[in-house]
PDB file of C-alpha atoms in Angstrom:
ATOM      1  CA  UNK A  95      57.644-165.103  84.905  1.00 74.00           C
ATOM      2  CA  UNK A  96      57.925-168.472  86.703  1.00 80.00           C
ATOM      3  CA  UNK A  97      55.501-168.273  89.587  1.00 79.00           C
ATOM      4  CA  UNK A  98      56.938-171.033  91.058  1.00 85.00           C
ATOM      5  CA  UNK A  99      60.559-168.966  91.530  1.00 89.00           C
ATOM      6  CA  UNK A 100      57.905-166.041  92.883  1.00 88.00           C
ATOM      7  CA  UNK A 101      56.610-168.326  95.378  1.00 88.00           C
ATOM      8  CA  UNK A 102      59.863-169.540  96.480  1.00 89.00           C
ATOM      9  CA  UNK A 103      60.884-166.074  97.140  1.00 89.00           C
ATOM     10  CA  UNK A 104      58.067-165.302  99.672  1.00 90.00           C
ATOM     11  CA  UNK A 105      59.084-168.306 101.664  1.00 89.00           C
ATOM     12  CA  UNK A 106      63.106-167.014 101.520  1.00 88.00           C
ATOM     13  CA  UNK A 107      62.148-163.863 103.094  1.00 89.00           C
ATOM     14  CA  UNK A 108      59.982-165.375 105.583  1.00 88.00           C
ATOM     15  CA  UNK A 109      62.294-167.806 106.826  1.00 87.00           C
ATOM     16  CA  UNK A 110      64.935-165.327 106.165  1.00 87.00           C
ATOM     17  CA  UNK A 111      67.586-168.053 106.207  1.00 86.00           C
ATOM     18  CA  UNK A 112      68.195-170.565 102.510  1.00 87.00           C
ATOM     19  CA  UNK A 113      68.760-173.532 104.764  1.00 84.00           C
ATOM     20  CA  UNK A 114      64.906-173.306 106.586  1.00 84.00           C
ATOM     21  CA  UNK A 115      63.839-172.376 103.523  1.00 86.00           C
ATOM     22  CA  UNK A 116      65.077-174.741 101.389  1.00 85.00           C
ATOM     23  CA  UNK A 117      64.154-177.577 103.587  1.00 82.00           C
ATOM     24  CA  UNK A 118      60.383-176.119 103.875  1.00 81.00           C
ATOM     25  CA  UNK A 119      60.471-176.130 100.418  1.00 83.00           C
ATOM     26  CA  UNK A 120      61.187-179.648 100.064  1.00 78.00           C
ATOM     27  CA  UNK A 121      64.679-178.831  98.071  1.00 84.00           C
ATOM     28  CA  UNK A 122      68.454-178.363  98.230  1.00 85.00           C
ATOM     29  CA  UNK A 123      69.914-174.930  99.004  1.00 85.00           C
ATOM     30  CA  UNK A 124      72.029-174.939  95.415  1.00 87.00           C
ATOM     31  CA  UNK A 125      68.493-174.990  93.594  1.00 90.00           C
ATOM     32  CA  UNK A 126      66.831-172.568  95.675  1.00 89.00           C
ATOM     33  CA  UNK A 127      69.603-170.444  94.925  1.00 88.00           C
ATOM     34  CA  UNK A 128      69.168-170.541  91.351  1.00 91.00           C
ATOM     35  CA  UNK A 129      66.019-170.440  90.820  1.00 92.00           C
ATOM     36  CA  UNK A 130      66.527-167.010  93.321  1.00 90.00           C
ATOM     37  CA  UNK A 131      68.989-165.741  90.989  1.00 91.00           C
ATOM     38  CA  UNK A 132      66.834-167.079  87.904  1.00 90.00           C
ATOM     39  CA  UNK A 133      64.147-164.555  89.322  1.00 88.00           C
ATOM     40  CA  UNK A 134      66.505-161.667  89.554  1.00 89.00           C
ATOM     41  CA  UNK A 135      67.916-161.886  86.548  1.00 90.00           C
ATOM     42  CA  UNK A 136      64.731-161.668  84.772  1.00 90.00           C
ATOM     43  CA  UNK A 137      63.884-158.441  86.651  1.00 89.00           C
ATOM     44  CA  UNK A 138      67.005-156.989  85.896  1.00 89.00           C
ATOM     45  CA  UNK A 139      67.801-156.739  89.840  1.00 89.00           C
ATOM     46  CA  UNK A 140      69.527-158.102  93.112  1.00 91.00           C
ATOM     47  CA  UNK A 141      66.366-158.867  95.162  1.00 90.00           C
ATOM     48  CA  UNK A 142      68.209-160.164  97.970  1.00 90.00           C
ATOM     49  CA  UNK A 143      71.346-159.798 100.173  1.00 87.00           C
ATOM     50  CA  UNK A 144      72.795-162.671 101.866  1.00 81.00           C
ATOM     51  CA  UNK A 145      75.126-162.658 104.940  1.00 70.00           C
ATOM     52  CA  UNK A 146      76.493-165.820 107.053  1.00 61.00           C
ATOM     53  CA  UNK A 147      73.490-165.596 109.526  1.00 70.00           C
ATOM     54  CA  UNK A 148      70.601-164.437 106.942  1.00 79.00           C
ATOM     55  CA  UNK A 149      68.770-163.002 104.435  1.00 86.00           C
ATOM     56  CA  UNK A 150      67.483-159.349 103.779  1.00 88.00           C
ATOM     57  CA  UNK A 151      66.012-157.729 101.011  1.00 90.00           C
ATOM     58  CA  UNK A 152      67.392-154.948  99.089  1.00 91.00           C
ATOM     59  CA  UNK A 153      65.682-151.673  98.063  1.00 91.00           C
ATOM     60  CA  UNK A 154      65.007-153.280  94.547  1.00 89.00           C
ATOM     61  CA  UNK A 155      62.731-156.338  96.694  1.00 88.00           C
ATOM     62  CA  UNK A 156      61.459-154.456  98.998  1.00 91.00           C
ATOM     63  CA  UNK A 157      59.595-153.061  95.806  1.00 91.00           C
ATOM     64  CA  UNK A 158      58.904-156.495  94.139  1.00 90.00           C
ATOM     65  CA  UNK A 159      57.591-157.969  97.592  1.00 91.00           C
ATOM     66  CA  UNK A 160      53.702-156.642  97.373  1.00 90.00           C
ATOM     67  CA  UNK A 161      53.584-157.299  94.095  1.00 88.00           C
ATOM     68  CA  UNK A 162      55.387-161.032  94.476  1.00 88.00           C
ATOM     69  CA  UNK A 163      52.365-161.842  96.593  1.00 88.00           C
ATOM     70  CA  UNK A 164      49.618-160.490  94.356  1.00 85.00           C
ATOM     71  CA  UNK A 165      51.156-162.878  92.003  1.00 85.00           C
ATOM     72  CA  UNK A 166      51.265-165.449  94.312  1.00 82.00           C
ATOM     73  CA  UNK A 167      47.997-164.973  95.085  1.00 80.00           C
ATOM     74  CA  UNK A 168      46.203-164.584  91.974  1.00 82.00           C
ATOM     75  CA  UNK A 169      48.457-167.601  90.954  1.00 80.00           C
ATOM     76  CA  UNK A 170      46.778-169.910  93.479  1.00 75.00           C
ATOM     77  CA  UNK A 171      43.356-168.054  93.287  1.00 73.00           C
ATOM     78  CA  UNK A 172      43.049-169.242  89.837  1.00 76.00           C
ATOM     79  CA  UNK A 173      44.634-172.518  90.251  1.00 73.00           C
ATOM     80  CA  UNK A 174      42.257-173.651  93.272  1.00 67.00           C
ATOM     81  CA  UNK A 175      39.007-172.137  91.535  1.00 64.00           C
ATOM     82  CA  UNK A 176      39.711-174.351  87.981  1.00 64.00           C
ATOM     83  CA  UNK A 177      40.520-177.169  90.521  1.00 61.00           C
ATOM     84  CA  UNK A 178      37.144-176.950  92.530  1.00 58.00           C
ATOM     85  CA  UNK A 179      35.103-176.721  89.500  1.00 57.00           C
ATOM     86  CA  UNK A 180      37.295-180.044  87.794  1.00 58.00           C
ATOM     87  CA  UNK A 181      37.117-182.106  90.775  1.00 52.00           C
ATOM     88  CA  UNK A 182      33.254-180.886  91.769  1.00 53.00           C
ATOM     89  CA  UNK A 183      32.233-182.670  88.139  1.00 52.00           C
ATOM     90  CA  UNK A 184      34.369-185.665  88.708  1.00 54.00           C
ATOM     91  CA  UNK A 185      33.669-186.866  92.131  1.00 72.00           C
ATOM     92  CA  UNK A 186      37.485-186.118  93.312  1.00 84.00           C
ATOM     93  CA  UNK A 187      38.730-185.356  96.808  1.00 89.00           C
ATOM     94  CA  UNK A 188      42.434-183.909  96.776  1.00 91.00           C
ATOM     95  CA  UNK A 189      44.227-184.638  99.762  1.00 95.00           C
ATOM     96  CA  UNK A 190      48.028-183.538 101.360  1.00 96.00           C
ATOM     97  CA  UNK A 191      49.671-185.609 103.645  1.00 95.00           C
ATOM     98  CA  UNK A 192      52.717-186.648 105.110  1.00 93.00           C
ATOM     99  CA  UNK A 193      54.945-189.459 104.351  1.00 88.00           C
ATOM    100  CA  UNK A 194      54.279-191.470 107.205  1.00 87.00           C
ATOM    101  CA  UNK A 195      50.825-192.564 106.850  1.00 88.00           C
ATOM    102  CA  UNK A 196      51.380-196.115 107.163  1.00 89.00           C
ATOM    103  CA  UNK A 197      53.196-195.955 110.180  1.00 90.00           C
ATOM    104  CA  UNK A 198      50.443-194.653 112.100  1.00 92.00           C
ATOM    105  CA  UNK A 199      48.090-197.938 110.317  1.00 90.00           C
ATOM    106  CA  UNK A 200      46.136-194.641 107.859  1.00 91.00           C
ATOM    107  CA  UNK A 201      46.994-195.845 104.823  1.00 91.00           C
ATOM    108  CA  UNK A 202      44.073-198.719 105.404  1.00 90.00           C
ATOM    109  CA  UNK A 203      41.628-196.035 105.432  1.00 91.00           C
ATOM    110  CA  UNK A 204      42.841-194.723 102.226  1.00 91.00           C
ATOM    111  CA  UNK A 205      42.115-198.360 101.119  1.00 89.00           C
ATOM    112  CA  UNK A 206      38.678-198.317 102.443  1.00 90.00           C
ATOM    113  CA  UNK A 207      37.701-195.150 100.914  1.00 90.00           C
ATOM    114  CA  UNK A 208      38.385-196.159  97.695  1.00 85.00           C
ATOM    115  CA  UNK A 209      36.434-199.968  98.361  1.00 88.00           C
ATOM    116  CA  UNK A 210      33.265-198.091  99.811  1.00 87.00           C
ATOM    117  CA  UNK A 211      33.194-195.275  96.726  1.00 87.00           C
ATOM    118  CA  UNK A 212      34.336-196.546  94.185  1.00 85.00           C
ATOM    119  CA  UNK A 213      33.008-193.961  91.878  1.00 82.00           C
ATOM    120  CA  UNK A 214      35.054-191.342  93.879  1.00 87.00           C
ATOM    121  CA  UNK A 215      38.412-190.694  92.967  1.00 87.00           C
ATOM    122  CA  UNK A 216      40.698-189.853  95.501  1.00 90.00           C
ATOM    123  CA  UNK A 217      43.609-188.129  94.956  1.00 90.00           C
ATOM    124  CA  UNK A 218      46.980-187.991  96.857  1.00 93.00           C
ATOM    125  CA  UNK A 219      49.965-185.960  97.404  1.00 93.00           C
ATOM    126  CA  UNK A 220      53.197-186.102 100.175  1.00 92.00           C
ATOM    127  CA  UNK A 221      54.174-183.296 101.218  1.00 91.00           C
ATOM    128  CA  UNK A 222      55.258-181.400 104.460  1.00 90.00           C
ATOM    129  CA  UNK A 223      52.750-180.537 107.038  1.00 92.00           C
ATOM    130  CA  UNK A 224      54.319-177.048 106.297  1.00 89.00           C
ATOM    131  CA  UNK A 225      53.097-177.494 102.637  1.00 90.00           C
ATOM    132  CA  UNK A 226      50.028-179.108 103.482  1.00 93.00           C
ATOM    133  CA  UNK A 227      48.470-176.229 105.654  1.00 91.00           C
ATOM    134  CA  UNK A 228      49.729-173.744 102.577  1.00 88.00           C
ATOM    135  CA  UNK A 229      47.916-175.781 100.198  1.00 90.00           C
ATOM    136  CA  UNK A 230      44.377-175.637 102.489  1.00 90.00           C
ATOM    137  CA  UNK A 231      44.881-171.897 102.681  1.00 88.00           C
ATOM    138  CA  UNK A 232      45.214-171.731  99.521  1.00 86.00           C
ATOM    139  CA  UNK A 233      42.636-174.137  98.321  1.00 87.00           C
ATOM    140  CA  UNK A 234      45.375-176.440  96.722  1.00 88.00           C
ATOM    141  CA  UNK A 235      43.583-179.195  98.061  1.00 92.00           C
ATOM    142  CA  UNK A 236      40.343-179.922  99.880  1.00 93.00           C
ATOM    143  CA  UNK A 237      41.859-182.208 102.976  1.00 96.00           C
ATOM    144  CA  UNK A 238      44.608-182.431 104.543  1.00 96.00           C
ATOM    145  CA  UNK A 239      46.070-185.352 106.831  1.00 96.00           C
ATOM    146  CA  UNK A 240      49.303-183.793 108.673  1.00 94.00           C
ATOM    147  CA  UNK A 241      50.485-182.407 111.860  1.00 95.00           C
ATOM    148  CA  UNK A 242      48.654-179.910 113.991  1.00 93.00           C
ATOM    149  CA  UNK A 243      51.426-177.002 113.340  1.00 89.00           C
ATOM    150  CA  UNK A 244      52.700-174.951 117.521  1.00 86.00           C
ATOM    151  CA  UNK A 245      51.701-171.099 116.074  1.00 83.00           C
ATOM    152  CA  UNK A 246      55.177-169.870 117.657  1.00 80.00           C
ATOM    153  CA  UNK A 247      56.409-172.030 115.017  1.00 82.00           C
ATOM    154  CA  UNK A 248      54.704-170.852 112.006  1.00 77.00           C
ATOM    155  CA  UNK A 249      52.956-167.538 113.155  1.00 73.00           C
ATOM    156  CA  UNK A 250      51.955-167.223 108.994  1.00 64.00           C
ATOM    157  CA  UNK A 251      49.503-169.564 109.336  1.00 66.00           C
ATOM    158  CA  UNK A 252      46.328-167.709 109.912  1.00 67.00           C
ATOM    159  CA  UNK A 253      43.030-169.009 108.481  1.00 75.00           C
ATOM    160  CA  UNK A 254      40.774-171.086 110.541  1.00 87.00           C
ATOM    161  CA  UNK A 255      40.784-174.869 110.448  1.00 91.00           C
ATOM    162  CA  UNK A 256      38.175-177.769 111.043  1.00 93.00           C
ATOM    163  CA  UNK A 257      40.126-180.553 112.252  1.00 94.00           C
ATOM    164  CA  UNK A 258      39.753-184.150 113.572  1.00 95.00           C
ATOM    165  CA  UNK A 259      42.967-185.379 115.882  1.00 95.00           C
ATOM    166  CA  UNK A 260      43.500-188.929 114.954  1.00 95.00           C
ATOM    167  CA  UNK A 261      46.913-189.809 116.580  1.00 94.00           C
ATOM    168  CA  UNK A 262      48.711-188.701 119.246  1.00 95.00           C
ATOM    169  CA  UNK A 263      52.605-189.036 119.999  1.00 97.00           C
ATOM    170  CA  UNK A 264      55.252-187.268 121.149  1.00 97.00           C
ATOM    171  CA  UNK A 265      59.049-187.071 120.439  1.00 97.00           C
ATOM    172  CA  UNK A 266      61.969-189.477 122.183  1.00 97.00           C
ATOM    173  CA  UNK A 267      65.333-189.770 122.646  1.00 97.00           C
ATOM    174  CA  UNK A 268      66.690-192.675 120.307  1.00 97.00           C
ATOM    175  CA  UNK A 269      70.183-193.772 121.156  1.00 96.00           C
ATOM    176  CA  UNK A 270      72.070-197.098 120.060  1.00 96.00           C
ATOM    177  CA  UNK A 271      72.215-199.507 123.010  1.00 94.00           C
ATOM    178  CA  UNK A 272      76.186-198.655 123.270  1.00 94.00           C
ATOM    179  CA  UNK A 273      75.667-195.083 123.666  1.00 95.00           C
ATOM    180  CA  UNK A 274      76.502-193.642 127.120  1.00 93.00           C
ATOM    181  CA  UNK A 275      73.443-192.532 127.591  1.00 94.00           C
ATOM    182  CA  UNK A 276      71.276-195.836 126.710  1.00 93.00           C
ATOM    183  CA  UNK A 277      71.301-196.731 130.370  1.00 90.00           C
ATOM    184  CA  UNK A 278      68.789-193.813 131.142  1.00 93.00           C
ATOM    185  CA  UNK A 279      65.178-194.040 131.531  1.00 93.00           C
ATOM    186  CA  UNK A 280      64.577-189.781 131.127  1.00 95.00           C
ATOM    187  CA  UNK A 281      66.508-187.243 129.983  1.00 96.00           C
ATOM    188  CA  UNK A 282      66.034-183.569 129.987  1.00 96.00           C
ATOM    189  CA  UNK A 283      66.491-181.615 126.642  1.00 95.00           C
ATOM    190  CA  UNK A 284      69.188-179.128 128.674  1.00 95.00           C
ATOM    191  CA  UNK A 285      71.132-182.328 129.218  1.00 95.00           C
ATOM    192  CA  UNK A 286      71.165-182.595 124.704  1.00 95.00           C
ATOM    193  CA  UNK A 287      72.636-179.030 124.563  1.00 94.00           C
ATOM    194  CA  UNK A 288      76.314-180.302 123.389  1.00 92.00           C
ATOM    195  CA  UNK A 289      75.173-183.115 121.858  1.00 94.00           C
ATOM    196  CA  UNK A 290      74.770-183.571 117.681  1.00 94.00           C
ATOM    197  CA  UNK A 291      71.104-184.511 117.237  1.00 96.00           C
ATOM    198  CA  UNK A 292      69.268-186.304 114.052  1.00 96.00           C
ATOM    199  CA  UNK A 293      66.070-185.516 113.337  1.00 96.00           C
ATOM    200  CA  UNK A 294      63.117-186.460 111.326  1.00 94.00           C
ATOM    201  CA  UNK A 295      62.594-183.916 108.528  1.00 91.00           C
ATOM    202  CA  UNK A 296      59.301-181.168 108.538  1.00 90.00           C
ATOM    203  CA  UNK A 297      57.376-180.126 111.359  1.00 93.00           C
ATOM    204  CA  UNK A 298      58.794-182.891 113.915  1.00 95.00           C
ATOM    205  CA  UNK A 299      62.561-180.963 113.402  1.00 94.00           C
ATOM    206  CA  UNK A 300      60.705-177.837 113.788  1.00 93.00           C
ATOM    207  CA  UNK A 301      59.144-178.409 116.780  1.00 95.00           C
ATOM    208  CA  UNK A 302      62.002-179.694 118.507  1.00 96.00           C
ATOM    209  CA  UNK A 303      64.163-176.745 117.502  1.00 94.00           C
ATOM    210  CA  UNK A 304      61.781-175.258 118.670  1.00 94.00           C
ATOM    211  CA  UNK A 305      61.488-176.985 122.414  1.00 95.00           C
ATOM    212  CA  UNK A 306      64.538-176.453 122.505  1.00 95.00           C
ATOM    213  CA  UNK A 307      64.935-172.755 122.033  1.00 93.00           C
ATOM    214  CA  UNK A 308      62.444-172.598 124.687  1.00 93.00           C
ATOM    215  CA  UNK A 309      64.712-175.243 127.451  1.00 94.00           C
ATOM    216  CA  UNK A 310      67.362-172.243 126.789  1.00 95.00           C
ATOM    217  CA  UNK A 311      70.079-173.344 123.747  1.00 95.00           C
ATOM    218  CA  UNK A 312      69.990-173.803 120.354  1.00 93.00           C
ATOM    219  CA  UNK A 313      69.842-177.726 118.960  1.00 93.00           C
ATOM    220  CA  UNK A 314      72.854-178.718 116.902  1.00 91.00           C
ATOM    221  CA  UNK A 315      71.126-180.791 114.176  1.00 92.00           C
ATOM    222  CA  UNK A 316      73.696-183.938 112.859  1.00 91.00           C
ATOM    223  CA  UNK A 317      71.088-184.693 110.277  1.00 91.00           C
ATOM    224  CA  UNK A 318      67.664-183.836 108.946  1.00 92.00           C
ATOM    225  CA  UNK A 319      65.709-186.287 106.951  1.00 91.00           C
ATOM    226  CA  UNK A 320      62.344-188.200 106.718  1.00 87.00           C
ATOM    227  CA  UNK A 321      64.061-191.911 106.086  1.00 89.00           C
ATOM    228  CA  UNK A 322      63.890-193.203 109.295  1.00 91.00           C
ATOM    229  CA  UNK A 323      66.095-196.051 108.118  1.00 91.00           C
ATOM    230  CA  UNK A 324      69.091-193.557 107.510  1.00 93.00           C
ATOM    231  CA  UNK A 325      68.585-191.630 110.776  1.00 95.00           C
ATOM    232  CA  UNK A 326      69.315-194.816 112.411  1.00 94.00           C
ATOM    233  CA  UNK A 327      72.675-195.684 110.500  1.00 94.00           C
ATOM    234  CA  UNK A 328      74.209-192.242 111.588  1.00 93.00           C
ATOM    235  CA  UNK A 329      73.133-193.102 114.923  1.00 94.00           C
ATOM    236  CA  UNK A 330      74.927-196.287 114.082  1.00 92.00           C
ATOM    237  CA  UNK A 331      78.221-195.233 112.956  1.00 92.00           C
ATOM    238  CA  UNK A 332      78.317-191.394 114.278  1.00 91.00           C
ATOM    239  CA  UNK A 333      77.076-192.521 118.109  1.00 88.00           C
ATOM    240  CA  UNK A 334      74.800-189.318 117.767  1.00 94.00           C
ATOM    241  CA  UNK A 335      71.077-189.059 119.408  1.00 96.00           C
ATOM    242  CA  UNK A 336      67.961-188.448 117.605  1.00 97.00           C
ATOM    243  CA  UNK A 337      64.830-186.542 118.776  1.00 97.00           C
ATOM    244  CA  UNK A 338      61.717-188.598 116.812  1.00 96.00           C
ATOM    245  CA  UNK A 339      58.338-189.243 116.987  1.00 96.00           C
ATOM    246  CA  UNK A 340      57.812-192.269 119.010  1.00 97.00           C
ATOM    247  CA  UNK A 341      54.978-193.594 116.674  1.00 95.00           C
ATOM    248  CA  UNK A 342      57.562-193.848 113.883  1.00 94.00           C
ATOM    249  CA  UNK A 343      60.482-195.573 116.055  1.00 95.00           C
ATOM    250  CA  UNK A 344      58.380-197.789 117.381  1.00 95.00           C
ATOM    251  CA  UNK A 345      57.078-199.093 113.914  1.00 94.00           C
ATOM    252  CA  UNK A 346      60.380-199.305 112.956  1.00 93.00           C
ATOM    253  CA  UNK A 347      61.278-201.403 115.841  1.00 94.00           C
ATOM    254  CA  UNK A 348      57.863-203.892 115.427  1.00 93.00           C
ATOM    255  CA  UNK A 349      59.530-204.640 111.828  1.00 90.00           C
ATOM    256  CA  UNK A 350      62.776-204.984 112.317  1.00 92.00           C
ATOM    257  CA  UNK A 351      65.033-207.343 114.869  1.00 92.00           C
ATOM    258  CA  UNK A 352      67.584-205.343 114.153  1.00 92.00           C
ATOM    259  CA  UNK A 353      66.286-201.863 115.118  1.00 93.00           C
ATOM    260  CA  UNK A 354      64.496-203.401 118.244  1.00 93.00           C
ATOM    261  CA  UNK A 355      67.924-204.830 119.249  1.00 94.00           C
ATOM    262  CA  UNK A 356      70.141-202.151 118.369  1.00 95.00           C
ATOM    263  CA  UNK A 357      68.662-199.441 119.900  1.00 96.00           C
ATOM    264  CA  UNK A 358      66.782-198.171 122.763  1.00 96.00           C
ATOM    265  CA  UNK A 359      64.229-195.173 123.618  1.00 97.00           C
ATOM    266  CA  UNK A 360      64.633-192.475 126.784  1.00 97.00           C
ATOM    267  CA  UNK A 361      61.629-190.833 127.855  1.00 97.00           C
ATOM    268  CA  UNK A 362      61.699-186.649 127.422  1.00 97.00           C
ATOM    269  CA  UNK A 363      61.202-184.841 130.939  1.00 96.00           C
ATOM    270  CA  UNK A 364      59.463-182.413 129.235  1.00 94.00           C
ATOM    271  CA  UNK A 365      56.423-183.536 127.088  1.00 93.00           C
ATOM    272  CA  UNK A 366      56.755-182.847 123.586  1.00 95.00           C
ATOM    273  CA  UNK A 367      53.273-183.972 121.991  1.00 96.00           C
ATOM    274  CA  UNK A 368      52.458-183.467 118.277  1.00 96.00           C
ATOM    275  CA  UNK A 369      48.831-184.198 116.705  1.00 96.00           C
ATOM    276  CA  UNK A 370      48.183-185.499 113.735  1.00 96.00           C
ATOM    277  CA  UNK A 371      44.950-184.781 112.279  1.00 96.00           C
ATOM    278  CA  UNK A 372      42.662-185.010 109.139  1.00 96.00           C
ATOM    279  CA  UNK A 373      41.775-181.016 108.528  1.00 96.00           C
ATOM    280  CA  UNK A 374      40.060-178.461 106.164  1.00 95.00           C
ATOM    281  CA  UNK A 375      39.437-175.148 105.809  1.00 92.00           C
ATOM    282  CA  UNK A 376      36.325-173.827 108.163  1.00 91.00           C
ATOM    283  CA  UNK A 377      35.303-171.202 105.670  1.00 88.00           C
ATOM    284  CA  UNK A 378      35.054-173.860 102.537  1.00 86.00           C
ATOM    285  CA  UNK A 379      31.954-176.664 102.772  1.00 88.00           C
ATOM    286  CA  UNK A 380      33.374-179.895 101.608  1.00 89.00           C
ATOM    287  CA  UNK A 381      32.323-181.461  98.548  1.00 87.00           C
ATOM    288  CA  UNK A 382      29.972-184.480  98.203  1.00 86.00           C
ATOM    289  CA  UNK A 383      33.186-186.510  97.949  1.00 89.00           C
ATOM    290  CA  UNK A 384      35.217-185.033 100.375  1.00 91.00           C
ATOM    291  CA  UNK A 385      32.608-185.642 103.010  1.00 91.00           C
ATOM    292  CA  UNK A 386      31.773-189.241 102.836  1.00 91.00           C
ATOM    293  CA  UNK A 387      35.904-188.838 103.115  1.00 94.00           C
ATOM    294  CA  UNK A 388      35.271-187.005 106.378  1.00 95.00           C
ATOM    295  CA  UNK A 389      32.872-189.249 107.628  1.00 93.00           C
ATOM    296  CA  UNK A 390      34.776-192.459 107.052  1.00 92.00           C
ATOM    297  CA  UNK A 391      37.473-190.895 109.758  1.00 92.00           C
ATOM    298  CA  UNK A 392      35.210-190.337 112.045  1.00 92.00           C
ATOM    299  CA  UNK A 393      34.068-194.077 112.223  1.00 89.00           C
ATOM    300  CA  UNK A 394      37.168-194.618 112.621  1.00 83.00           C
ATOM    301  CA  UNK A 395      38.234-192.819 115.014  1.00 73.00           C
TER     302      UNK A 395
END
């Protein structure tokens, strides 16, 4: 059995929905689909219904389900333990992050890591911050570098975390300077409820679904992606608005003429903060490696 399609399945019924799913799974719907029916064909069942809103199980997955996360879990038991002892004889640290390191100036610190141990061997993988906190709980990796994740949001998240916050930003309005609204200088997130809204792909889109929810309607997303570059041409030819994380707009702007020209920011009335931090699990003592890691941050910082 392909614990990968096993996996998959836990996340489908906890979002309940293909399209969160899918996108917290780093994938297209049409794949997550098969792999889904991949699954239920090799257990000679219909594990799932699906209706225009979401996803239930059957009777037939209601049975699988405790024994889809045994698998899971012996899966990444396993996995983590012949990691540990791998990377405890090499010197390794294995760290998640998310794609936009060097837009907050991290990626240096990667560098210097590497300059001051040389005999350590770091190793790095981009991911989601969703992904990233499932790969600490499961001992996947030994650090992670993503953002601090609102509970409300993901209420699965459970284990304990030592973390260091290293950047702080918040999400703003992004608008092309042509846009009726670019004469603004704040704008409440009631006043986006009819509007089509781009946003930057993982835990930023979450959490401004999310804020939204909470100001009282439901955020019509235009587009969802983590290339800031095309978020800013459907601005372009679309005249939509985009909810992003200042930090990453702002970079984008200190690069490029164009962007700084073309567009302008609006404040948020209502403070939207995220946190991005460098984090491991509380219960798990870091290794040789991973600590001088650690400690490098914290000069830093």
């Amino acid at each position: 059995m392909e614990t990968g399609h096993v996996e998959e399945f836990l996340v489908l019924v906890e979002e309940r929905n293909y399209w969160r799913a899918a996108e917290k799974l780093y994938m297209n719907q049409s794949t997550l689909s098969k792999h889904i029916k991949a699954l239920e064909r090799e257990l000679e069942g219909e594990l799932l219904t699906r209706t225009t809103r979401s996803v239930e199980l059957t009777d037939y997955g209601r049975a699988f389900l405790p024994y889809a996360r045994d698998l899971a879990r012996i899966q990444s038991g396993c996995t983590a333990a012949l990691r540990r002892l791998r990377e405890s004889h090499s010197g390794q640290v294995r760290l998640y992050c998310i794609p936009a390191l060097a837009q907050y100036g991290l990626t240096k610190l990667l560098v210097g890591f590497h300059r001051a141990y040389p005999d350590f061997y770091l190793r790095v993988e981009e991911t989601s911050s969703y992904h990233c906190r499932k790969a600490l709980e499961q001992r996947e990796c030994e650090l992670a570098l993503c953002w601090e994740m609102d509970p409300a949001i993901f209420p699965g998240m459970g284990k304990a975390l030592t973390s260091l916050p290293l950047v702080r930003d918040r999400l703003i309005l992004t608008v092309v300077r042509e846009h009726p609204l670019a004469g603004r200088e704040r704008i409440s997130l009631g006043e986006l409820e009819s509007s089509d809204v781009c946003l930057f792909k993982g835990y930023p889109a979450e959490l401004a679904r999310e804020s939204c929810r909470r100001a009282g309607f439901s955020l019509r997303p235009a587009c969802v992606t983590d290339a800031t570059s095309n978020i800013l041409d459907v601005l372009r030819e679309e005249n939509h608005v985009a909810l992003l994380p200042e930090g990453l707009i702002r970079h984008a702007m200190d690069f490029s003429p164009a962007v700084r020209e073309g567009y302008t920011l609006i404040e948020l009335e209502e403070t939207v903060e995220l946190v991005l931090s460098l984090s491991h699990l509380e219960e798990v003592p870091l290794s040789a490696a991973g600590q001088r890691f650690w400690e490098l941050f914290i000069q830093a910082k």
